[in-house]
Each structure stands twice: as C-alpha cells, then as structure tokens.
C-alpha cells in the first residue's frame, strides 16, 4: 500500500509540474521577442518616382555595431523591373504604418550560402548571435521574427515559434536524372549543413533571424528559396518545410570583410 501511495504521489508531482514548465516558457518568450524585434528590419528598394516607390523583398536583422544588416543574397538581387527608374537599395526600419528608410552604403555577399551583409548609415540595436562553433540540438525551442506578408498592412514584425527538427545536409540524393538541375549540381560541389525547422515561413520571411526561444540568441537565417532548390529536389510536391542557414556562415562572411560581430 505504501509503495502504491508513493507512486501515486510521484506521478501527481510530475503531472502537475508539466503545465508550470510550459507556462514558464510561454511567459519567457514575450520578453525575448521584445528584445529581438527592434533589431528586425525590412530589406528592399526605394524610388520616389516609381509606380510603387517602396518595394520590400525580404527581412533582415541588425548585427555588430548596429550598422550592419544580415539577410539572404537572393533578397538583395530581386531587383525591381520598372523601366527608366533608378531604385536605391535600402533598409526599411519599422515604425508601424510608417517606416524609416536607411540607404545601403556597402553590400558584402556570400552567394554559396545565400547570405549578404549590408552596411547602412543608421544605427540600430543589434541581436545577440550564438557562437560560431555551437550547433543547436534537435527539439530545441526556437522562434523567428520577420515580415511574412511584406508591408501591405504596414511594417509590423510577426513572430512564430517551433523547434529545430533536424540538422541536416543541404542536399539529398536525386532519384532520377530529371532532378539534376544546375543548382543541384552546384550544391554537390560544396555541401553544407542547414537547420530544418517545423515553422512555416513565407517569401517575405527570407532573411529573418531564427533564435533560441529561451535566450534570443540567433542561430540561423531563414531561407525560403535557395535551400529548397537542392534539399527538396527529389520531392515532386512542395513540402512546406523551412530551412535556416547556420549563423557560423554569417561569422565567416563578416570576418572576410573585417566586420566585428
């Protein structure tokens, strides 16, 4: 009888403690998001005489001394096509329905890992980055903040949370020759590891920071286009899986150009 009673009491303690852990996590995330949001910006183009003067192409986040923005390379190469109009590459600083505009002074590119670091004149609060040598374990709670539907309703950063699903190569074996695209063949020469996430990202999220939900440390950069061309080459239908480029490649790009993170 004593053994049964002890087991019952132990199970009761375990079961009643689970909601407390969940509640603690839920309460911590809003504070982490508040810390990260001021560092999240839009990346795109601006031309006052264009039909659409402000064109948001993706998301970025501030690093280093507050004057550098990390985003995807494919975001900065999505040039507007309007004829006879010169667009300036800019960073959009969220101000609700309004937005501040910071012109980009320099662009540092890493096409292999689909990354770019932009230097701007403005100074904003930077995020905290995970160490370049750390790998986040599967199942770790994460969040991402960015602009999934662009600036249609104003520049309001949206946050989604989930977990790291896997740390996996950016390519998988093709099942037939029809799947051997040029992008796939190029990736085979220099394969690298990426984070697979259980969060659904949208095109406007490209370049968003992925960070630990408990601390706000950025572990990767959301990538919606580049990785899927190779990682899912053997899948006939879109899977909705989201990937992130590990932050160690941001460190490498920064070091190459003498940027201190």
PDB file of C-alpha atoms in Angstrom:
ATOM      1  CA  UNK A   1       0.000   0.000   0.000  1.00  0.00           C
ATOM      2  CA  UNK A   2       2.854   2.369   0.871  1.00  0.00           C
ATOM      3  CA  UNK A   3       4.574   1.684  -2.468  1.00  0.00           C
ATOM      4  CA  UNK A   4       1.363   2.377  -4.407  1.00  0.00           C
ATOM      5  CA  UNK A   5       0.820   5.577  -2.457  1.00  0.00           C
ATOM      6  CA  UNK A   6       4.382   6.744  -3.144  1.00  0.00           C
ATOM      7  CA  UNK A   7       3.978   6.045  -6.884  1.00  0.00           C
ATOM      8  CA  UNK A   8       0.683   7.920  -6.954  1.00  0.00           C
ATOM      9  CA  UNK A   9       2.182  10.926  -5.210  1.00  0.00           C
ATOM     10  CA  UNK A  10       5.220  10.878  -7.565  1.00  0.00           C
ATOM     11  CA  UNK A  11       3.031  10.757 -10.673  1.00  0.00           C
ATOM     12  CA  UNK A  12       0.892  13.605  -9.320  1.00  0.00           C
ATOM     13  CA  UNK A  13       4.000  15.748  -8.807  1.00  0.00           C
ATOM     14  CA  UNK A  14       5.246  15.072 -12.348  1.00  0.00           C
ATOM     15  CA  UNK A  15       1.900  15.730 -13.997  1.00  0.00           C
ATOM     16  CA  UNK A  16       1.227  18.930 -12.086  1.00  0.00           C
ATOM     17  CA  UNK A  17       4.719  20.242 -12.849  1.00  0.00           C
ATOM     18  CA  UNK A  18       4.344  19.963 -16.649  1.00  0.00           C
ATOM     19  CA  UNK A  19       1.970  22.926 -17.074  1.00  0.00           C
ATOM     20  CA  UNK A  20       4.280  25.006 -14.905  1.00  0.00           C
ATOM     21  CA  UNK A  21       7.207  24.380 -17.323  1.00  0.00           C
ATOM     22  CA  UNK A  22       5.015  25.193 -20.300  1.00  0.00           C
ATOM     23  CA  UNK A  23       3.754  28.347 -18.610  1.00  0.00           C
ATOM     24  CA  UNK A  24       7.293  29.443 -17.769  1.00  0.00           C
ATOM     25  CA  UNK A  25       8.310  29.023 -21.408  1.00  0.00           C
ATOM     26  CA  UNK A  26       5.231  30.901 -22.614  1.00  0.00           C
ATOM     27  CA  UNK A  27       5.937  33.751 -20.227  1.00  0.00           C
ATOM     28  CA  UNK A  28       9.617  33.971 -21.202  1.00  0.00           C
ATOM     29  CA  UNK A  29       9.077  34.196 -24.965  1.00  0.00           C
ATOM     30  CA  UNK A  30       7.258  37.582 -24.998  1.00  0.00           C
ATOM     31  CA  UNK A  31      10.212  39.156 -23.211  1.00  0.00           C
ATOM     32  CA  UNK A  32      12.649  37.589 -25.660  1.00  0.00           C
ATOM     33  CA  UNK A  33      10.586  38.825 -28.623  1.00  0.00           C
ATOM     34  CA  UNK A  34      10.578  42.351 -27.191  1.00  0.00           C
ATOM     35  CA  UNK A  35      14.371  42.186 -27.115  1.00  0.00           C
ATOM     36  CA  UNK A  36      14.702  40.901 -30.704  1.00  0.00           C
ATOM     37  CA  UNK A  37      12.052  42.968 -32.537  1.00  0.00           C
ATOM     38  CA  UNK A  38      13.921  46.318 -32.517  1.00  0.00           C
ATOM     39  CA  UNK A  39      16.705  44.598 -34.486  1.00  0.00           C
ATOM     40  CA  UNK A  40      14.435  43.219 -37.235  1.00  0.00           C
ATOM     41  CA  UNK A  41      14.222  45.308 -40.418  1.00  0.00           C
ATOM     42  CA  UNK A  42      12.890  45.095 -43.936  1.00  0.00           C
ATOM     43  CA  UNK A  43      15.209  44.830 -46.949  1.00  0.00           C
ATOM     44  CA  UNK A  44      14.289  46.091 -50.406  1.00  0.00           C
ATOM     45  CA  UNK A  45      14.357  49.019 -52.815  1.00  0.00           C
ATOM     46  CA  UNK A  46      13.130  52.606 -52.927  1.00  0.00           C
ATOM     47  CA  UNK A  47      12.492  55.037 -55.782  1.00  0.00           C
ATOM     48  CA  UNK A  48      10.265  58.086 -55.144  1.00  0.00           C
ATOM     49  CA  UNK A  49       9.242  58.310 -58.843  1.00  0.00           C
ATOM     50  CA  UNK A  50       8.366  54.645 -59.295  1.00  0.00           C
ATOM     51  CA  UNK A  51       4.808  53.368 -59.591  1.00  0.00           C
ATOM     52  CA  UNK A  52       5.414  51.519 -56.322  1.00  0.00           C
ATOM     53  CA  UNK A  53       8.039  53.559 -54.501  1.00  0.00           C
ATOM     54  CA  UNK A  54       8.696  51.173 -51.579  1.00  0.00           C
ATOM     55  CA  UNK A  55       9.390  47.565 -52.536  1.00  0.00           C
ATOM     56  CA  UNK A  56      10.027  45.184 -49.661  1.00  0.00           C
ATOM     57  CA  UNK A  57      11.791  41.996 -50.801  1.00  0.00           C
ATOM     58  CA  UNK A  58      12.565  40.278 -47.513  1.00  0.00           C
ATOM     59  CA  UNK A  59      13.650  40.562 -43.900  1.00  0.00           C
ATOM     60  CA  UNK A  60      16.970  41.282 -42.241  1.00  0.00           C
ATOM     61  CA  UNK A  61      18.382  41.718 -38.751  1.00  0.00           C
ATOM     62  CA  UNK A  62      20.961  44.057 -37.261  1.00  0.00           C
ATOM     63  CA  UNK A  63      24.327  42.766 -36.040  1.00  0.00           C
ATOM     64  CA  UNK A  64      27.740  44.009 -34.951  1.00  0.00           C
ATOM     65  CA  UNK A  65      28.000  47.697 -34.120  1.00  0.00           C
ATOM     66  CA  UNK A  66      24.371  48.313 -35.109  1.00  0.00           C
ATOM     67  CA  UNK A  67      25.123  49.441 -38.661  1.00  0.00           C
ATOM     68  CA  UNK A  68      25.158  46.026 -40.362  1.00  0.00           C
ATOM     69  CA  UNK A  69      22.162  44.003 -41.535  1.00  0.00           C
ATOM     70  CA  UNK A  70      22.184  40.271 -42.341  1.00  0.00           C
ATOM     71  CA  UNK A  71      19.796  38.938 -44.987  1.00  0.00           C
ATOM     72  CA  UNK A  72      19.665  36.425 -47.871  1.00  0.00           C
ATOM     73  CA  UNK A  73      21.628  37.042 -51.049  1.00  0.00           C
ATOM     74  CA  UNK A  74      18.555  36.272 -53.169  1.00  0.00           C
ATOM     75  CA  UNK A  75      16.695  39.092 -51.371  1.00  0.00           C
ATOM     76  CA  UNK A  76      19.144  41.791 -52.452  1.00  0.00           C
ATOM     77  CA  UNK A  77      19.233  40.539 -56.057  1.00  0.00           C
ATOM     78  CA  UNK A  78      15.443  40.686 -56.538  1.00  0.00           C
ATOM     79  CA  UNK A  79      15.732  43.971 -58.431  1.00  0.00           C
ATOM     80  CA  UNK A  80      12.573  45.840 -59.498  1.00  0.00           C
ATOM     81  CA  UNK A  81      11.990  45.766 -63.260  1.00  0.00           C
ATOM     82  CA  UNK A  82      10.298  49.126 -63.873  1.00  0.00           C
ATOM     83  CA  UNK A  83      11.937  50.835 -66.854  1.00  0.00           C
ATOM     84  CA  UNK A  84      13.698  54.204 -66.689  1.00  0.00           C
ATOM     85  CA  UNK A  85      13.555  54.283 -62.893  1.00  0.00           C
ATOM     86  CA  UNK A  86      16.600  54.061 -60.663  1.00  0.00           C
ATOM     87  CA  UNK A  87      15.954  52.189 -57.432  1.00  0.00           C
ATOM     88  CA  UNK A  88      18.157  52.521 -54.377  1.00  0.00           C
ATOM     89  CA  UNK A  89      18.883  49.519 -52.216  1.00  0.00           C
ATOM     90  CA  UNK A  90      17.582  50.325 -48.743  1.00  0.00           C
ATOM     91  CA  UNK A  91      16.757  49.014 -45.302  1.00  0.00           C
ATOM     92  CA  UNK A  92      13.241  49.711 -44.031  1.00  0.00           C
ATOM     93  CA  UNK A  93      13.098  50.489 -40.308  1.00  0.00           C
ATOM     94  CA  UNK A  94       9.717  49.509 -38.805  1.00  0.00           C
ATOM     95  CA  UNK A  95       7.619  52.361 -37.446  1.00  0.00           C
ATOM     96  CA  UNK A  96       4.168  50.784 -37.659  1.00  0.00           C
ATOM     97  CA  UNK A  97       2.182  52.169 -40.600  1.00  0.00           C
ATOM     98  CA  UNK A  98       5.110  54.441 -41.394  1.00  0.00           C
ATOM     99  CA  UNK A  99       8.673  53.334 -41.988  1.00  0.00           C
ATOM    100  CA  UNK A 100      12.087  54.873 -41.791  1.00  0.00           C
ATOM    101  CA  UNK A 101      14.442  54.381 -44.736  1.00  0.00           C
ATOM    102  CA  UNK A 102      18.175  53.792 -44.428  1.00  0.00           C
ATOM    103  CA  UNK A 103      20.185  53.736 -47.653  1.00  0.00           C
ATOM    104  CA  UNK A 104      22.612  50.847 -48.031  1.00  0.00           C
ATOM    105  CA  UNK A 105      26.247  52.006 -48.283  1.00  0.00           C
ATOM    106  CA  UNK A 106      28.014  48.702 -48.953  1.00  0.00           C
ATOM    107  CA  UNK A 107      26.980  45.113 -49.730  1.00  0.00           C
ATOM    108  CA  UNK A 108      29.048  42.057 -48.798  1.00  0.00           C
ATOM    109  CA  UNK A 109      27.937  38.830 -50.493  1.00  0.00           C
ATOM    110  CA  UNK A 110      28.215  35.104 -49.941  1.00  0.00           C
ATOM    111  CA  UNK A 111      26.389  33.524 -52.870  1.00  0.00           C
ATOM    112  CA  UNK A 112      27.414  29.983 -51.877  1.00  0.00           C
ATOM    113  CA  UNK A 113      25.442  30.176 -48.621  1.00  0.00           C
ATOM    114  CA  UNK A 114      22.898  32.721 -49.921  1.00  0.00           C
ATOM    115  CA  UNK A 115      23.896  35.370 -47.398  1.00  0.00           C
ATOM    116  CA  UNK A 116      24.575  39.094 -47.525  1.00  0.00           C
ATOM    117  CA  UNK A 117      25.674  41.702 -45.005  1.00  0.00           C
ATOM    118  CA  UNK A 118      24.529  45.262 -45.726  1.00  0.00           C
ATOM    119  CA  UNK A 119      26.144  48.340 -44.227  1.00  0.00           C
ATOM    120  CA  UNK A 120      23.818  51.263 -43.560  1.00  0.00           C
ATOM    121  CA  UNK A 121      24.158  54.780 -42.176  1.00  0.00           C
ATOM    122  CA  UNK A 122      21.577  54.244 -39.423  1.00  0.00           C
ATOM    123  CA  UNK A 123      22.463  52.612 -36.140  1.00  0.00           C
ATOM    124  CA  UNK A 124      20.005  50.194 -34.525  1.00  0.00           C
ATOM    125  CA  UNK A 125      20.224  47.743 -31.608  1.00  0.00           C
ATOM    126  CA  UNK A 126      21.943  44.511 -32.733  1.00  0.00           C
ATOM    127  CA  UNK A 127      20.850  40.965 -31.907  1.00  0.00           C
ATOM    128  CA  UNK A 128      22.932  38.510 -29.911  1.00  0.00           C
ATOM    129  CA  UNK A 129      24.439  35.741 -32.033  1.00  0.00           C
ATOM    130  CA  UNK A 130      25.057  32.177 -30.980  1.00  0.00           C
ATOM    131  CA  UNK A 131      28.724  31.142 -31.013  1.00  0.00           C
ATOM    132  CA  UNK A 132      30.026  30.148 -34.444  1.00  0.00           C
ATOM    133  CA  UNK A 133      31.004  26.726 -33.098  1.00  0.00           C
ATOM    134  CA  UNK A 134      27.708  25.879 -31.384  1.00  0.00           C
ATOM    135  CA  UNK A 135      25.181  23.541 -33.031  1.00  0.00           C
ATOM    136  CA  UNK A 136      21.644  23.662 -31.655  1.00  0.00           C
ATOM    137  CA  UNK A 137      20.200  20.276 -30.781  1.00  0.00           C
ATOM    138  CA  UNK A 138      17.079  18.800 -32.383  1.00  0.00           C
ATOM    139  CA  UNK A 139      13.996  19.652 -30.351  1.00  0.00           C
ATOM    140  CA  UNK A 140      15.321  22.993 -29.116  1.00  0.00           C
ATOM    141  CA  UNK A 141      12.587  25.619 -28.802  1.00  0.00           C
ATOM    142  CA  UNK A 142      13.032  28.428 -31.344  1.00  0.00           C
ATOM    143  CA  UNK A 143      11.260  31.469 -32.759  1.00  0.00           C
ATOM    144  CA  UNK A 144      11.582  33.591 -35.874  1.00  0.00           C
ATOM    145  CA  UNK A 145      10.551  37.204 -36.442  1.00  0.00           C
ATOM    146  CA  UNK A 146      10.031  38.819 -39.832  1.00  0.00           C
ATOM    147  CA  UNK A 147       7.595  40.078 -42.450  1.00  0.00           C
ATOM    148  CA  UNK A 148       5.705  37.067 -43.915  1.00  0.00           C
ATOM    149  CA  UNK A 149       3.272  39.161 -45.986  1.00  0.00           C
ATOM    150  CA  UNK A 150       5.505  42.112 -46.698  1.00  0.00           C
ATOM    151  CA  UNK A 151       4.442  45.673 -45.918  1.00  0.00           C
ATOM    152  CA  UNK A 152       0.888  45.556 -47.247  1.00  0.00           C
ATOM    153  CA  UNK A 153      -0.546  46.379 -43.817  1.00  0.00           C
ATOM    154  CA  UNK A 154       2.438  48.326 -42.544  1.00  0.00           C
ATOM    155  CA  UNK A 155       5.827  47.134 -41.356  1.00  0.00           C
ATOM    156  CA  UNK A 156       4.788  45.058 -38.351  1.00  0.00           C
ATOM    157  CA  UNK A 157       7.172  42.187 -37.489  1.00  0.00           C
ATOM    158  CA  UNK A 158       5.409  38.862 -36.893  1.00  0.00           C
ATOM    159  CA  UNK A 159       6.812  36.094 -34.678  1.00  0.00           C
ATOM    160  CA  UNK A 160       6.275  32.322 -34.981  1.00  0.00           C
ATOM    161  CA  UNK A 161       7.675  29.639 -32.717  1.00  0.00           C
ATOM    162  CA  UNK A 162       8.540  25.948 -33.061  1.00  0.00           C
ATOM    163  CA  UNK A 163      11.522  23.633 -32.713  1.00  0.00           C
ATOM    164  CA  UNK A 164      14.649  22.611 -34.586  1.00  0.00           C
ATOM    165  CA  UNK A 165      13.538  19.482 -36.448  1.00  0.00           C
ATOM    166  CA  UNK A 166      16.965  18.410 -37.725  1.00  0.00           C
ATOM    167  CA  UNK A 167      20.499  19.478 -38.515  1.00  0.00           C
ATOM    168  CA  UNK A 168      20.911  18.100 -41.999  1.00  0.00           C
ATOM    169  CA  UNK A 169      22.875  18.445 -45.293  1.00  0.00           C
ATOM    170  CA  UNK A 170      21.515  20.983 -47.759  1.00  0.00           C
ATOM    171  CA  UNK A 171      21.239  18.314 -50.473  1.00  0.00           C
ATOM    172  CA  UNK A 172      19.629  14.890 -50.721  1.00  0.00           C
ATOM    173  CA  UNK A 173      20.096  12.198 -53.350  1.00  0.00           C
ATOM    174  CA  UNK A 174      18.206  12.725 -56.582  1.00  0.00           C
ATOM    175  CA  UNK A 175      16.095   9.748 -57.630  1.00  0.00           C
ATOM    176  CA  UNK A 176      16.434  10.328 -61.375  1.00  0.00           C
ATOM    177  CA  UNK A 177      18.322  12.437 -63.910  1.00  0.00           C
ATOM    178  CA  UNK A 178      15.358  14.779 -64.439  1.00  0.00           C
ATOM    179  CA  UNK A 179      16.011  16.222 -60.970  1.00  0.00           C
ATOM    180  CA  UNK A 180      19.639  17.132 -61.710  1.00  0.00           C
ATOM    181  CA  UNK A 181      19.220  20.883 -62.084  1.00  0.00           C
ATOM    182  CA  UNK A 182      22.216  23.211 -62.335  1.00  0.00           C
ATOM    183  CA  UNK A 183      21.530  24.475 -58.812  1.00  0.00           C
ATOM    184  CA  UNK A 184      21.531  20.896 -57.542  1.00  0.00           C
ATOM    185  CA  UNK A 185      24.817  20.062 -59.300  1.00  0.00           C
ATOM    186  CA  UNK A 186      26.456  23.225 -57.973  1.00  0.00           C
ATOM    187  CA  UNK A 187      25.431  22.360 -54.422  1.00  0.00           C
ATOM    188  CA  UNK A 188      27.025  18.921 -54.690  1.00  0.00           C
ATOM    189  CA  UNK A 189      30.454  20.513 -55.030  1.00  0.00           C
ATOM    190  CA  UNK A 190      30.269  22.226 -51.634  1.00  0.00           C
ATOM    191  CA  UNK A 191      27.538  20.674 -49.474  1.00  0.00           C
ATOM    192  CA  UNK A 192      26.947  22.173 -46.037  1.00  0.00           C
ATOM    193  CA  UNK A 193      24.664  21.640 -43.061  1.00  0.00           C
ATOM    194  CA  UNK A 194      21.427  23.559 -42.501  1.00  0.00           C
ATOM    195  CA  UNK A 195      18.743  23.642 -39.821  1.00  0.00           C
ATOM    196  CA  UNK A 196      15.406  22.099 -40.746  1.00  0.00           C
ATOM    197  CA  UNK A 197      12.569  23.750 -38.818  1.00  0.00           C
ATOM    198  CA  UNK A 198       8.950  22.887 -38.113  1.00  0.00           C
ATOM    199  CA  UNK A 199       7.952  26.540 -38.631  1.00  0.00           C
ATOM    200  CA  UNK A 200       6.230  27.551 -41.863  1.00  0.00           C
ATOM    201  CA  UNK A 201       7.945  30.549 -43.438  1.00  0.00           C
ATOM    202  CA  UNK A 202       6.707  32.644 -46.355  1.00  0.00           C
ATOM    203  CA  UNK A 203       8.650  34.506 -49.068  1.00  0.00           C
ATOM    204  CA  UNK A 204       8.757  37.738 -47.028  1.00  0.00           C
ATOM    205  CA  UNK A 205      10.425  35.820 -44.189  1.00  0.00           C
ATOM    206  CA  UNK A 206      13.594  35.250 -46.221  1.00  0.00           C
ATOM    207  CA  UNK A 207      16.434  36.670 -44.141  1.00  0.00           C
ATOM    208  CA  UNK A 208      14.552  36.518 -40.827  1.00  0.00           C
ATOM    209  CA  UNK A 209      16.526  35.658 -37.687  1.00  0.00           C
ATOM    210  CA  UNK A 210      15.897  32.257 -36.100  1.00  0.00           C
ATOM    211  CA  UNK A 211      16.695  32.400 -32.413  1.00  0.00           C
ATOM    212  CA  UNK A 212      16.500  30.369 -29.232  1.00  0.00           C
ATOM    213  CA  UNK A 213      13.124  30.986 -27.665  1.00  0.00           C
ATOM    214  CA  UNK A 214      14.670  30.938 -24.191  1.00  0.00           C
ATOM    215  CA  UNK A 215      17.506  33.419 -24.766  1.00  0.00           C
ATOM    216  CA  UNK A 216      17.048  35.295 -28.056  1.00  0.00           C
ATOM    217  CA  UNK A 217      20.441  34.163 -29.386  1.00  0.00           C
ATOM    218  CA  UNK A 218      20.280  33.954 -33.191  1.00  0.00           C
ATOM    219  CA  UNK A 219      21.265  30.528 -34.506  1.00  0.00           C
ATOM    220  CA  UNK A 220      20.413  30.898 -38.196  1.00  0.00           C
ATOM    221  CA  UNK A 221      18.962  32.864 -41.097  1.00  0.00           C
ATOM    222  CA  UNK A 222      15.631  31.794 -42.604  1.00  0.00           C
ATOM    223  CA  UNK A 223      15.977  30.687 -46.212  1.00  0.00           C
ATOM    224  CA  UNK A 224      12.849  30.032 -48.255  1.00  0.00           C
ATOM    225  CA  UNK A 225      14.216  29.707 -51.783  1.00  0.00           C
ATOM    226  CA  UNK A 226      17.887  28.793 -52.038  1.00  0.00           C
ATOM    227  CA  UNK A 227      17.979  25.579 -49.985  1.00  0.00           C
ATOM    228  CA  UNK A 228      14.684  24.178 -51.275  1.00  0.00           C
ATOM    229  CA  UNK A 229      16.093  24.056 -54.826  1.00  0.00           C
ATOM    230  CA  UNK A 230      18.576  21.409 -53.718  1.00  0.00           C
ATOM    231  CA  UNK A 231      17.283  19.938 -50.483  1.00  0.00           C
ATOM    232  CA  UNK A 232      13.882  19.072 -51.951  1.00  0.00           C
ATOM    233  CA  UNK A 233      14.938  18.281 -55.492  1.00  0.00           C
ATOM    234  CA  UNK A 234      13.690  14.709 -55.082  1.00  0.00           C
ATOM    235  CA  UNK A 235      10.252  15.803 -53.855  1.00  0.00           C
ATOM    236  CA  UNK A 236       7.637  16.363 -56.541  1.00  0.00           C
ATOM    237  CA  UNK A 237       5.279  18.450 -54.398  1.00  0.00           C
ATOM    238  CA  UNK A 238       6.211  21.383 -52.125  1.00  0.00           C
ATOM    239  CA  UNK A 239       6.572  20.210 -48.538  1.00  0.00           C
ATOM    240  CA  UNK A 240       6.233  23.481 -46.644  1.00  0.00           C
ATOM    241  CA  UNK A 241       9.404  22.677 -44.705  1.00  0.00           C
ATOM    242  CA  UNK A 242      11.502  25.676 -43.716  1.00  0.00           C
ATOM    243  CA  UNK A 243      15.303  25.856 -43.539  1.00  0.00           C
ATOM    244  CA  UNK A 244      17.832  28.173 -41.930  1.00  0.00           C
ATOM    245  CA  UNK A 245      21.477  28.842 -42.783  1.00  0.00           C
ATOM    246  CA  UNK A 246      23.598  28.378 -39.618  1.00  0.00           C
ATOM    247  CA  UNK A 247      24.972  31.581 -38.156  1.00  0.00           C
ATOM    248  CA  UNK A 248      28.559  30.329 -38.440  1.00  0.00           C
ATOM    249  CA  UNK A 249      28.447  31.344 -42.121  1.00  0.00           C
ATOM    250  CA  UNK A 250      27.488  34.886 -41.077  1.00  0.00           C
ATOM    251  CA  UNK A 251      30.604  34.975 -38.894  1.00  0.00           C
ATOM    252  CA  UNK A 252      32.729  33.776 -41.811  1.00  0.00           C
ATOM    253  CA  UNK A 253      31.367  36.443 -44.170  1.00  0.00           C
ATOM    254  CA  UNK A 254      31.867  39.148 -41.551  1.00  0.00           C
ATOM    255  CA  UNK A 255      35.443  38.068 -40.850  1.00  0.00           C
ATOM    256  CA  UNK A 256      36.234  38.089 -44.559  1.00  0.00           C
ATOM    257  CA  UNK A 257      35.335  41.782 -44.729  1.00  0.00           C
ATOM    258  CA  UNK A 258      36.748  42.862 -41.367  1.00  0.00           C
ATOM    259  CA  UNK A 259      33.376  43.231 -39.647  1.00  0.00           C
ATOM    260  CA  UNK A 260      33.325  42.601 -35.904  1.00  0.00           C
ATOM    261  CA  UNK A 261      30.282  40.721 -34.622  1.00  0.00           C
TER     262      UNK A 261
END
